[in-house]
Amino acid sequence: MRTITPYDAIGEALAEEMRRDATVLAFGEGIATKRHDLVAEFGAARVRNTPLAEGIIAGTAAGAAATGLRPVVDLLFAPFLTFSMEEIVNSAGKLRFLSGGQFSFPMVAMAMTGAGWGVGAQHNHNVEAWFVHSPGLKVVMPSTAADFKGLMKSSIRDDNPVLFFLDVALLHTPGEVPDGDHLVPLGKAAIRRPGSDVTLVSYAKTVHGCVAAAETLAAEGISAEVVDLRSLKPWDEEAVLASVRKTGRLVVVHEASRTCGVGAEIAATVAEEAFASLRTPIVRLAGPDAPAASSWVLEQAFVPQADAIAEAARGAVARTLSLATA
Amino acid sequence: MSTSPAVPGPAAFLEQMMLIRAFEERSAASFAEGRSPGTCTCVGQEASAVGVVAALREDDLILTNHRSAGHLLARGADPGRLMAEIMGRSTGYCGGKSGTLHVSAKELGVILTSTIVGGELSLAPGVALSLSMKGSDAVVACFFGDGAACEGIFHEALNLAAVWKLPVLFVCENNEWQAFVHRRETMLTENIASRAAGYGIEGRTVDGNDAEAVFAAAAEAVERIRETKTPFLLETKTYRLRGHFEPDDQGYVDKDELATWRARDPIATLRSRLLSSGALTTGEAAAMDRRVAERLDAAFSFAAGSPWPSLDQLTTNVYA
Ligand SMILES: Cc1ncc(C[n+]2csc(CCOP(=O)(O)OP(=O)(O)O)c2C)c(N)n1
Ligand SMILES: [Mg+2]
């Protein structure tokens, strides 16, 4: 076990996968400059800087993926994905289907997002749900250094296009990463803290808010289970449903705006599949339907914080009690 | 390394073009009869398709746009499977999932038909990157229209291919129209090939209605690409003699412009040239007509008699 930042964990994942598979390559606007250790080991043909042109970066990844390579592209900040939308959504996501299965698109598109750097809405926009809603794509958004590495390695090995979102608030905070060939499967949630009274489902930075809230709640005698989705498509329905069937209460938490966010899908699925287990209405705690501001106080206010999560969980538990005594 | 393609004779070009024309007319008729969706035909542009494709080796790859039937047939696609794809049948190249607008055929090296204008431009550099990283000297031919040359991705694709030295033959089939907008309304210059200079690559404009001229220019361009490892922008000046898609009566087209280009029909011109020079006898021409008609009859009955896809195909091939 070593303690490294998620940024370095991504670097290790890239290096290890490039070492084991000669078809893996990485390109983007400055990746060869920032990760010069990769250039030193693998050469300029496999680690490339690109022109400032997000459409063709993603399109080139798709074309290369269709014909035998496994590209990883760095698209910098998530809002820049709007310039790559055509290539990711219409080509990478659809052409396997439209070709009747003749081609596959093993590629990874990375993008940073989230509150933490005060960069405002044109650099900070949690757009993961757009891609969850698009067929043929997979979407991951890790919360720990170990998962950044393990999910990146699995994403590179996956035969489908994967959107890999990097929460900037987590990117440079060191965490433990297991030694060796550490793989985290796509589509598997992690239970960050077991509990029996209420389920907190989240991903990326708000997982840490959920864990902090669970600690506070424990001191009050409320036992919260924290489920870290890690993968948003496919997402681990089984883990979420099992937890809700146990606790009977669900609070879904994410930084992305509430309307049609990932939380809406989770809430709907739980209502469809585990309605009988619910002892209280599902609660969604999410960012507002507004662009993210730059100002530190506004940026932080956008994100569901531990206090608000604890309050929502308390509310859910209290509401059940009042229903029971009504 | 595969060998370079043999130089096809003009009679071979003529027969290929006739097959493409007849295929497109059948597909338009099939639409009119309500048997298949409307297509974007390449009627009038056959010389550009056969000339460029003939200049490619078997291991060269193709990406194309919504007017792709000519490119596919010139590449040797089975007209029956192509028609079946258009008709949405399970025996089509993509099992009926692509229809006319997204046909790909891996076995022919046709990676993509893009109906997103410019989609072919976005993928072509990556396909070329794969070839060059494998150490192959094959090239990628990327067909697009004058309208696609107005998309931002045109610039991104040519610039990236140029700076990364990717083996792409960019073929702009400039047919004067961009759906219902004339090219004159969207660009101030006459030619698109002149833009090549801005990317530091070579470009050339050729008469796109003369199959032999197109072939010669494409063969030279492909040779330059293999030699210099630099992309090339070839512009074939041609004209869409049918509407943008079916149905489209071309009521918006200037009558004189249409008449001028009808007089330059690539098939009629070549046929009468070969007949008057004695390179083709009337008997041989009639035999060509018969062969083309027979192939298309067989293709159409194969397609029409093919089964529909089973409904479980609705959600297959979404993920690998
Ligand atoms: C991104 C996009 N914009 C618009 C369209 C609608 N459309 C389809 S073909 C076409 C014209 C394309 O013109 P050009 O590239 O010159 O090709 P041509 O049809 O003339 O062969 C348009 C506007 C589309 N399919 N995709
Ligand atoms: Mg055009």
XYZ file of C-alpha atoms and ligand atoms in Angstrom:
673
model
C 0.000 0.000 0.000
C 1.265 3.470 -0.907
C -0.128 6.920 -0.328
C -0.325 8.891 -3.596
C -2.604 11.460 -5.187
C -5.345 10.443 -7.639
C -3.447 12.448 -10.264
C -0.425 10.207 -9.773
C -2.658 7.157 -9.521
C -3.934 7.965 -13.025
C -0.322 8.282 -14.177
C 0.476 4.851 -12.745
C -2.603 3.349 -14.378
C -1.612 4.769 -17.755
C 1.971 3.576 -17.432
C 0.991 0.069 -16.350
C -1.582 -0.358 -19.086
C 0.736 1.049 -21.757
C 3.385 -1.396 -20.574
C 1.109 -4.407 -20.817
C -0.639 -3.454 -24.060
C 1.173 -1.829 -26.992
C -2.102 -0.600 -28.471
C -2.751 1.784 -25.569
C -1.848 5.396 -26.304
C -2.698 8.758 -24.763
C -3.213 12.172 -26.288
C -4.593 15.556 -25.391
C -3.892 19.234 -25.034
C -0.676 19.057 -23.049
C -0.618 15.494 -21.766
C 2.836 14.908 -23.264
C 4.095 18.017 -21.496
C 2.536 17.234 -18.130
C 3.278 13.528 -18.098
C 6.777 13.562 -19.513
C 7.657 10.377 -17.637
C 5.226 8.590 -19.944
C 6.843 10.135 -23.003
C 10.243 9.063 -21.697
C 9.127 5.472 -21.279
C 6.773 4.997 -24.231
C 7.922 7.529 -26.789
C 6.343 10.456 -28.575
C 4.212 8.250 -30.822
C 2.208 6.906 -27.876
C 1.963 10.027 -25.751
C 1.014 13.014 -27.846
C 0.159 16.639 -27.483
C -2.658 17.748 -29.753
C -3.826 21.025 -31.228
C -6.591 22.787 -29.272
C -9.383 20.936 -30.996
C -11.595 18.816 -28.759
C -13.783 17.572 -31.599
C -10.950 15.991 -33.493
C -9.285 14.699 -30.321
C -12.382 12.685 -29.506
C -13.005 11.794 -33.149
C -9.447 10.593 -33.594
C -9.837 8.468 -30.497
C -12.993 6.928 -31.956
C -11.382 6.275 -35.336
C -8.308 4.771 -33.722
C -10.441 2.661 -31.387
C -12.486 1.290 -34.284
C -9.311 0.091 -35.977
C -7.312 -1.586 -33.246
C -5.912 0.992 -30.827
C -6.961 1.793 -27.243
C -6.703 5.546 -26.910
C -7.030 7.516 -23.693
C -7.773 11.179 -24.328
C -7.528 14.053 -21.890
C -10.215 16.619 -22.665
C -9.241 18.816 -19.707
C -12.449 20.248 -18.207
C -15.889 18.684 -18.504
C -17.567 21.731 -20.117
C -15.153 21.347 -23.038
C -16.859 18.041 -23.748
C -19.507 20.083 -25.534
C -16.990 20.422 -28.380
C -16.547 16.620 -28.382
C -20.193 15.691 -27.983
C -20.684 14.763 -31.632
C -17.745 12.402 -31.720
C -18.432 10.789 -28.352
C -22.204 10.523 -28.542
C -22.881 10.056 -32.264
C -19.798 8.105 -33.217
C -18.237 6.281 -30.265
C -21.583 5.565 -28.622
C -23.645 4.607 -31.653
C -21.455 3.155 -34.350
C -21.034 -0.260 -32.812
C -24.789 -0.685 -32.886
C -25.243 0.912 -36.300
C -22.549 -1.298 -37.795
C -24.355 -4.380 -36.556
C -21.461 -5.133 -34.208
C -18.678 -4.916 -36.799
C -16.713 -2.312 -34.840
C -16.013 -1.618 -31.196
C -14.748 1.563 -29.577
C -12.368 0.859 -26.691
C -11.458 4.381 -25.629
C -11.367 6.481 -22.493
C -12.211 10.194 -22.407
C -11.081 11.963 -19.226
C -12.420 15.293 -18.017
C -12.101 17.257 -14.771
C -15.057 18.850 -13.044
C -16.582 19.915 -9.754
C -16.245 22.563 -7.103
C -12.898 23.192 -5.475
C -10.840 25.416 -7.700
C -13.138 28.434 -8.003
C -12.956 28.278 -11.771
C -16.649 28.946 -12.397
C -19.246 27.361 -14.644
C -17.301 27.121 -17.892
C -14.765 24.844 -16.183
C -16.929 23.376 -13.479
C -20.068 21.607 -14.624
C -20.974 18.099 -13.582
C -22.293 16.782 -16.882
C -22.044 13.050 -16.191
C -25.789 12.494 -16.598
C -25.645 13.625 -20.247
C -23.468 10.639 -21.023
C -25.352 8.235 -18.783
C -28.358 9.080 -20.936
C -26.498 8.301 -24.182
C -26.499 4.695 -25.394
C -23.266 2.798 -25.893
C -21.209 4.758 -23.360
C -19.978 3.880 -19.895
C -19.423 6.502 -17.209
C -17.274 6.382 -14.086
C -16.576 8.940 -11.383
C -14.313 7.756 -8.569
C -13.934 9.101 -5.047
C -10.702 7.516 -3.785
C -7.118 7.375 -5.031
C -7.312 3.589 -5.235
C -10.437 3.775 -7.374
C -8.952 6.403 -9.678
C -6.222 3.930 -10.465
C -8.261 0.738 -10.491
C -11.123 2.187 -12.500
C -8.756 3.789 -15.005
C -7.049 0.471 -15.607
C -10.389 -1.290 -16.054
C -11.667 1.501 -18.299
C -8.658 1.136 -20.580
C -9.227 -2.616 -20.780
C -12.944 -2.218 -21.429
C -14.020 -2.639 -25.058
C -16.449 0.279 -24.865
C -16.084 4.057 -24.735
C -15.742 5.169 -21.123
C -16.219 8.721 -19.832
C -13.913 9.129 -16.873
C -14.782 12.137 -14.702
C -12.155 13.483 -12.338
C -13.459 15.486 -9.394
C -10.929 18.312 -9.032
C -11.457 18.531 -5.286
C -10.041 15.024 -4.938
C -7.351 15.074 -7.586
C -4.419 16.224 -5.467
C -5.377 14.799 -2.085
C -3.229 11.750 -1.357
C -4.859 8.457 -0.502
C -3.938 4.819 -0.152
C -3.465 2.768 -3.297
C -2.803 -0.974 -3.178
C 0.406 -2.258 -4.757
C 0.415 -4.429 -7.840
C -2.095 -4.784 -10.625
C -4.969 -3.022 -8.872
C -8.181 -3.310 -10.866
C -11.621 -2.058 -9.870
C -14.424 -3.503 -11.988
C -16.814 -1.148 -13.774
C -20.372 -1.325 -12.500
C -19.545 -2.296 -8.909
C -20.365 -0.003 -6.006
C -18.357 0.079 -2.768
C -19.874 0.163 0.707
C -17.827 2.902 2.400
C -19.498 2.428 5.756
C -22.031 -0.207 6.741
C -25.213 0.836 8.508
C -28.792 -0.210 9.173
C -31.069 2.837 9.506
C -30.588 4.834 6.317
C -28.763 4.398 2.987
C -26.713 7.301 1.624
C -25.937 6.754 -2.077
C -23.385 9.034 -3.681
C -20.278 9.310 -5.893
C -17.166 11.469 -6.204
C -16.552 14.197 -3.591
C -19.955 13.936 -1.913
C -19.112 10.384 -0.841
C -16.745 11.989 1.653
C -19.558 14.269 2.819
C -21.721 11.193 3.314
C -19.032 9.434 5.356
C -18.589 12.520 7.552
C -22.361 12.760 7.976
C -22.535 9.083 8.899
C -19.977 9.659 11.641
C -22.019 12.527 13.070
C -25.200 10.443 12.859
C -23.559 7.492 14.588
C -22.912 9.673 17.617
C -26.658 10.373 17.680
C -27.550 6.706 17.455
C -28.465 6.701 13.731
C -26.655 4.064 11.696
C -26.098 5.208 8.081
C -24.799 3.007 5.275
C -22.729 4.834 2.647
C -22.797 3.392 -0.882
C -20.224 4.813 -3.314
C -21.475 4.116 -6.832
C -18.085 4.709 -8.532
C -19.619 3.683 -11.881
C -22.650 5.612 -13.065
C -23.212 3.491 -16.161
C -23.572 0.689 -15.622
C -24.511 1.412 -12.003
C -24.737 -1.205 -9.312
C -28.498 -1.585 -8.876
C -28.029 -4.721 -6.857
C -25.877 -3.049 -4.206
C -28.222 -0.078 -3.872
C -31.370 -2.204 -3.725
C -29.819 -4.571 -1.174
C -28.894 -1.634 1.038
C -32.314 0.005 0.788
C -34.061 -3.297 1.479
C -32.023 -3.448 4.666
C -32.407 0.163 5.851
C -35.785 1.103 4.352
C -34.603 4.676 3.780
C -32.727 6.304 0.915
C -30.953 9.635 0.573
C -29.262 10.161 -2.809
C -26.541 12.779 -2.838
C -24.633 14.368 -5.720
C -23.049 17.634 -6.707
C -24.580 17.687 -10.203
C -27.818 19.614 -10.640
C -30.897 17.858 -9.404
C -33.241 17.786 -12.409
C -32.709 14.628 -14.447
C -29.482 13.996 -12.590
C -28.154 10.515 -11.856
C -29.999 10.638 -8.524
C -33.328 10.769 -10.325
C -32.570 7.441 -11.991
C -31.545 5.860 -8.715
C -34.608 7.158 -6.918
C -36.893 5.939 -9.699
C -35.307 2.493 -9.780
C -35.588 2.099 -6.017
C -39.224 3.204 -6.155
C -39.893 0.624 -8.876
C -37.931 -2.255 -7.437
C -37.952 -1.825 -3.661
C -41.093 0.161 -2.945
C -42.291 -2.302 -0.359
C -39.082 -1.895 1.618
C -39.286 1.879 1.803
C -40.348 3.197 5.176
C -40.073 6.830 4.170
C -40.072 8.896 0.937
C -36.799 8.962 -0.981
C -34.783 12.144 -0.525
C -32.580 13.705 -3.227
C -29.867 16.107 -2.195
C -28.189 17.697 -5.198
C -26.735 20.866 -6.649
C -29.214 23.554 -7.714
C -30.366 23.968 -11.319
C -27.949 26.825 -11.801
C -24.492 27.332 -13.258
C -21.700 27.014 -10.699
C -20.342 30.300 -9.377
C -16.680 31.070 -8.902
C -16.846 32.685 -5.445
C -15.672 30.202 -2.791
C -18.781 30.594 -0.624
C -21.157 30.167 -3.551
C -19.177 27.312 -5.009
C -19.236 25.448 -1.705
C -22.905 26.258 -1.176
C -23.623 24.535 -4.491
C -22.362 21.215 -3.132
C -24.391 19.160 -0.653
C -22.160 19.278 2.440
C -21.916 16.865 5.377
C -24.223 18.964 7.615
C -26.980 19.014 5.024
C -26.580 15.305 4.371
C -26.819 14.509 8.077
C -29.885 16.738 8.368
C -31.560 14.990 5.421
C -30.851 11.582 6.948
C -32.152 12.715 10.330
C -35.262 14.020 8.628
C -35.827 10.733 6.884
C -35.497 8.788 10.099
C -37.687 11.207 12.069
C -40.324 11.196 9.365
C -40.643 7.442 9.584
C -41.171 7.716 13.287
C -43.913 10.291 12.842
C -45.552 8.156 10.172
C -45.400 5.218 12.551
C -46.996 7.164 15.405
C -49.594 8.963 13.269
C 2.768 -4.443 -48.591
C 0.044 -5.072 -51.148
C 0.614 -4.259 -54.770
C -0.794 -1.166 -56.395
C -4.100 -1.591 -58.179
C -4.106 -2.288 -61.896
C -5.113 0.655 -64.080
C -8.744 0.018 -64.987
C -9.724 0.603 -68.577
C -12.366 3.217 -69.396
C -14.841 0.493 -70.285
C -14.527 -0.954 -66.789
C -15.158 2.509 -65.340
C -18.183 2.870 -67.567
C -19.734 -0.388 -66.440
C -19.097 0.380 -62.754
C -20.686 3.787 -63.137
C -23.661 2.280 -64.904
C -24.104 -0.173 -62.061
C -24.013 2.648 -59.510
C -26.477 4.775 -61.504
C -28.841 1.877 -61.937
C -28.543 0.966 -58.254
C -29.414 4.504 -57.207
C -32.332 4.674 -59.606
C -33.673 1.378 -58.272
C -33.301 2.574 -54.748
C -35.178 5.794 -55.612
C -37.887 3.745 -57.307
C -38.093 1.472 -54.308
C -38.665 4.527 -52.130
C -41.340 5.814 -54.514
C -43.087 2.449 -54.203
C -42.973 2.746 -50.423
C -40.628 -0.194 -50.050
C -37.657 1.581 -48.456
C -36.759 4.919 -46.864
C -35.579 7.818 -49.012
C -31.886 7.868 -49.866
C -29.319 10.502 -50.776
C -28.260 9.251 -54.193
C -24.947 9.957 -55.882
C -26.484 10.246 -59.344
C -24.164 12.455 -61.405
C -21.183 11.858 -59.120
C -20.299 8.319 -60.195
C -17.022 9.272 -61.873
C -15.640 10.711 -58.665
C -16.473 7.512 -56.793
C -15.054 5.023 -59.280
C -11.969 7.109 -60.077
C -10.871 7.529 -56.471
C -11.728 4.032 -55.291
C -9.860 2.476 -58.229
C -6.727 4.258 -57.064
C -6.843 2.504 -53.681
C -5.174 -0.724 -52.670
C -7.097 -3.512 -51.023
C -5.618 -2.654 -47.621
C -6.477 1.041 -47.883
C -9.492 2.064 -45.821
C -12.519 4.220 -46.628
C -14.728 6.587 -44.661
C -17.549 8.303 -46.475
C -20.706 10.367 -46.140
C -24.435 10.076 -46.782
C -23.856 9.751 -50.555
C -21.885 6.528 -50.128
C -23.507 3.974 -52.437
C -21.089 4.833 -55.252
C -18.061 4.429 -53.017
C -19.318 1.134 -51.641
C -20.221 -0.344 -55.017
C -16.957 0.838 -56.562
C -15.213 -0.928 -53.712
C -16.953 -4.128 -54.685
C -19.913 -4.151 -52.319
C -22.556 -6.713 -53.135
C -25.527 -4.726 -54.509
C -27.886 -7.262 -52.953
C -26.558 -6.818 -49.422
C -26.412 -3.058 -49.886
C -30.003 -2.925 -51.082
C -30.970 -5.241 -48.224
C -29.390 -2.814 -45.778
C -31.309 0.085 -47.305
C -34.508 -1.944 -47.070
C -33.783 -2.710 -43.414
C -33.307 -6.440 -43.872
C -31.219 -8.768 -41.725
C -29.003 -9.721 -44.668
C -27.695 -6.168 -45.111
C -24.100 -5.273 -44.306
C -25.096 -4.082 -40.830
C -28.038 -6.398 -40.278
C -30.497 -3.645 -41.121
C -29.388 -1.376 -38.295
C -27.644 1.225 -40.415
C -30.080 1.646 -43.270
C -28.803 3.820 -46.075
C -27.190 6.490 -43.924
C -24.571 4.671 -41.813
C -23.448 1.691 -43.883
C -20.108 0.218 -42.936
C -18.534 -2.963 -44.272
C -15.437 -4.079 -42.435
C -14.737 -6.805 -44.993
C -14.415 -4.087 -47.669
C -12.374 -1.743 -45.498
C -15.274 0.684 -45.350
C -15.161 1.887 -41.769
C -17.961 4.405 -41.854
C -20.740 6.094 -43.727
C -21.493 9.192 -41.673
C -24.756 10.996 -41.966
C -23.541 13.512 -39.452
C -22.044 15.949 -41.947
C -18.342 15.934 -41.062
C -18.481 12.751 -38.967
C -16.258 11.010 -41.489
C -13.747 13.833 -41.174
C -13.671 13.420 -37.416
C -12.828 9.709 -37.478
C -10.467 9.570 -40.461
C -7.314 10.818 -38.703
C -7.703 8.185 -35.978
C -8.081 5.419 -38.535
C -4.953 6.690 -40.264
C -3.200 6.823 -36.898
C -3.955 3.125 -36.402
C -2.496 2.315 -39.816
C 0.667 4.287 -39.286
C 1.206 2.955 -35.757
C 0.943 -0.569 -37.144
C 3.739 0.343 -39.547
C 1.486 -0.091 -42.561
C 1.827 2.177 -45.583
C -1.883 1.944 -46.342
C -3.888 5.154 -46.642
C -7.347 6.270 -45.603
C -9.645 7.796 -48.221
C -12.141 10.148 -46.599
C -15.018 11.342 -48.822
C -16.997 14.416 -47.815
C -18.944 17.198 -49.469
C -18.429 20.906 -49.985
C -20.950 21.426 -47.188
C -18.842 19.365 -44.789
C -15.923 21.619 -45.669
C -17.885 24.399 -43.933
C -18.018 22.473 -40.650
C -15.465 23.301 -37.971
C -14.323 19.687 -37.875
C -12.960 20.059 -41.439
C -10.359 22.429 -40.088
C -9.607 20.323 -37.028
C -9.236 17.139 -39.079
C -6.978 18.571 -41.772
C -4.806 20.385 -39.302
C -4.364 17.368 -37.028
C -3.706 15.034 -39.960
C -1.130 17.500 -41.248
C 0.754 18.020 -37.975
C 0.685 14.326 -37.104
C 1.633 13.342 -40.674
C -1.288 10.966 -41.079
C -1.904 9.138 -44.368
C -5.314 10.547 -45.277
C -6.560 11.279 -48.770
C -9.221 13.899 -48.098
C -11.608 13.786 -51.050
C -13.996 16.710 -51.243
C -16.759 15.908 -53.699
C -17.781 19.441 -54.507
C -21.195 19.063 -56.102
C -22.242 22.734 -55.876
C -25.039 22.040 -53.384
C -25.231 21.671 -49.634
C -28.732 20.259 -49.285
C -30.873 23.287 -50.223
C -28.156 25.917 -50.111
C -25.923 26.657 -53.060
C -22.194 26.577 -52.464
C -21.918 30.191 -53.647
C -23.858 31.285 -50.564
C -21.469 29.586 -48.163
C -17.954 30.238 -49.472
C -16.267 33.065 -51.288
C -13.644 31.030 -53.119
C -14.310 28.766 -56.116
C -12.302 25.825 -54.868
C -11.928 23.991 -51.586
C -8.573 22.470 -52.514
C -6.972 25.903 -52.190
C -7.466 25.601 -48.425
C -4.794 22.886 -48.338
C -2.084 25.527 -48.422
C -3.328 26.876 -45.111
C -2.472 23.548 -43.499
C 0.873 23.147 -45.207
C -0.311 20.202 -47.304
C -0.857 19.634 -51.013
C -4.211 20.087 -52.676
C -5.586 19.710 -56.161
C -8.845 20.267 -57.992
C -9.858 17.850 -60.720
C -12.784 17.422 -63.109
C -14.912 15.097 -61.016
C -17.049 14.016 -63.963
C -14.142 12.426 -65.802
C -13.417 9.032 -64.243
C -10.028 8.697 -65.865
C -8.909 12.156 -64.778
C -10.108 11.473 -61.246
C -8.294 8.149 -61.206
C -5.047 9.706 -62.426
C -5.216 12.501 -59.845
C -6.159 10.151 -57.022
C -3.443 7.648 -57.906
C -0.860 10.407 -57.885
C -2.168 11.775 -54.596
C -2.112 8.343 -52.965
C 1.445 7.849 -54.129
C 2.409 11.232 -52.658
C 0.779 10.291 -49.355
C 2.620 6.977 -49.148
C 5.864 8.731 -50.024
C 5.650 11.838 -47.878
C 3.468 10.545 -45.019
C 1.464 13.724 -45.398
C -2.264 14.053 -46.048
C -3.549 15.368 -49.374
C -6.708 17.311 -50.215
C -8.223 16.279 -53.528
C -11.295 18.119 -54.749
C -13.495 16.523 -57.398
C -15.746 19.077 -59.094
C -18.997 17.357 -59.853
C -22.745 17.790 -59.610
C -25.661 16.114 -57.914
C -28.085 15.416 -60.775
C -30.911 14.156 -58.545
C -32.317 15.901 -55.509
C -30.626 16.075 -52.130
C -32.681 13.094 -51.022
C -35.798 11.288 -52.170
C -38.209 12.913 -52.803
C -36.835 16.247 -53.960
C -37.957 17.721 -57.277
C -35.046 20.201 -57.368
C -37.513 23.022 -57.961
C -35.012 25.360 -56.333
C -32.242 24.600 -58.836
C -31.437 27.058 -61.616
C -32.538 25.479 -64.908
C -29.447 26.585 -66.837
C -27.131 25.197 -64.183
C -28.916 21.862 -64.280
C -28.851 21.775 -68.078
C -25.135 22.548 -68.165
C -24.355 19.687 -65.831
C -26.788 17.284 -67.494
C -24.810 17.836 -70.660
C -21.733 16.817 -68.699
C -23.251 13.595 -67.312
C -20.195 11.431 -66.593
C -21.786 8.239 -67.882
C -23.325 9.561 -71.100
C -20.150 11.477 -71.950
C -17.837 8.516 -71.469
C -20.171 6.130 -73.255
C -20.517 8.274 -76.342
C -16.794 8.988 -76.371
C -15.979 5.287 -76.272
C -18.614 4.487 -78.886
C -17.487 7.205 -81.296
C -13.809 6.343 -80.925
C -14.583 2.720 -81.565
C -13.198 1.653 -78.164
C -16.647 0.235 -77.434
C -19.024 -1.354 -79.919
C -22.783 -0.970 -79.677
C -22.954 -4.686 -79.085
C -20.606 -4.435 -76.114
C -22.540 -1.485 -74.762
C -25.777 -3.431 -75.016
C -24.137 -6.357 -73.224
C -23.139 -3.985 -70.417
C -26.721 -2.758 -70.113
C -27.893 -6.335 -69.864
C -25.320 -7.335 -67.235
C -26.112 -4.335 -65.077
C -29.850 -4.962 -65.315
C -29.404 -8.621 -64.443
C -27.220 -7.869 -61.435
C -29.724 -5.371 -60.161
C -32.698 -7.646 -60.689
C -30.917 -10.300 -58.685
C -29.887 -7.784 -56.022
C -33.366 -6.411 -55.660
C -35.053 -9.756 -55.401
C -32.454 -10.929 -52.886
C -33.072 -7.828 -50.765
C -36.849 -7.853 -51.049
C -36.950 -11.556 -50.256
C -34.681 -11.267 -47.229
C -36.066 -11.565 -43.717
C -36.519 -8.591 -41.407
C -34.246 -8.451 -38.365
C -35.647 -10.223 -35.320
C -36.940 -7.855 -32.661
C -34.271 -8.882 -30.172
C -31.844 -6.961 -32.407
C -33.304 -3.786 -30.899
C -30.790 -3.896 -28.073
C -27.928 -6.057 -29.335
C -24.497 -4.631 -30.234
C -24.972 -1.622 -27.971
C -21.976 -2.677 -25.883
C -19.037 -4.874 -26.795
C -24.176 17.920 -38.649
C -25.229 17.901 -39.706
N -25.803 19.064 -40.100
C -26.762 19.052 -41.030
C -27.182 17.889 -41.598
C -28.310 17.870 -42.636
N -27.688 17.633 -43.962
C -27.516 16.391 -44.453
S -26.647 16.379 -45.867
C -26.520 18.039 -45.872
C -25.791 18.732 -46.973
C -24.394 18.307 -47.035
O -23.756 18.956 -48.071
P -22.394 18.423 -48.635
O -21.448 18.197 -47.526
O -21.965 19.359 -49.709
O -22.729 16.993 -49.219
P -23.708 16.666 -50.426
O -25.026 16.362 -49.825
O -23.748 17.820 -51.334
O -23.125 15.467 -51.076
C -27.150 18.594 -44.776
C -27.229 20.018 -44.470
C -26.576 16.704 -41.145
N -26.944 15.501 -41.616
N -25.582 16.743 -40.234
Mg -22.345 19.310 -51.717
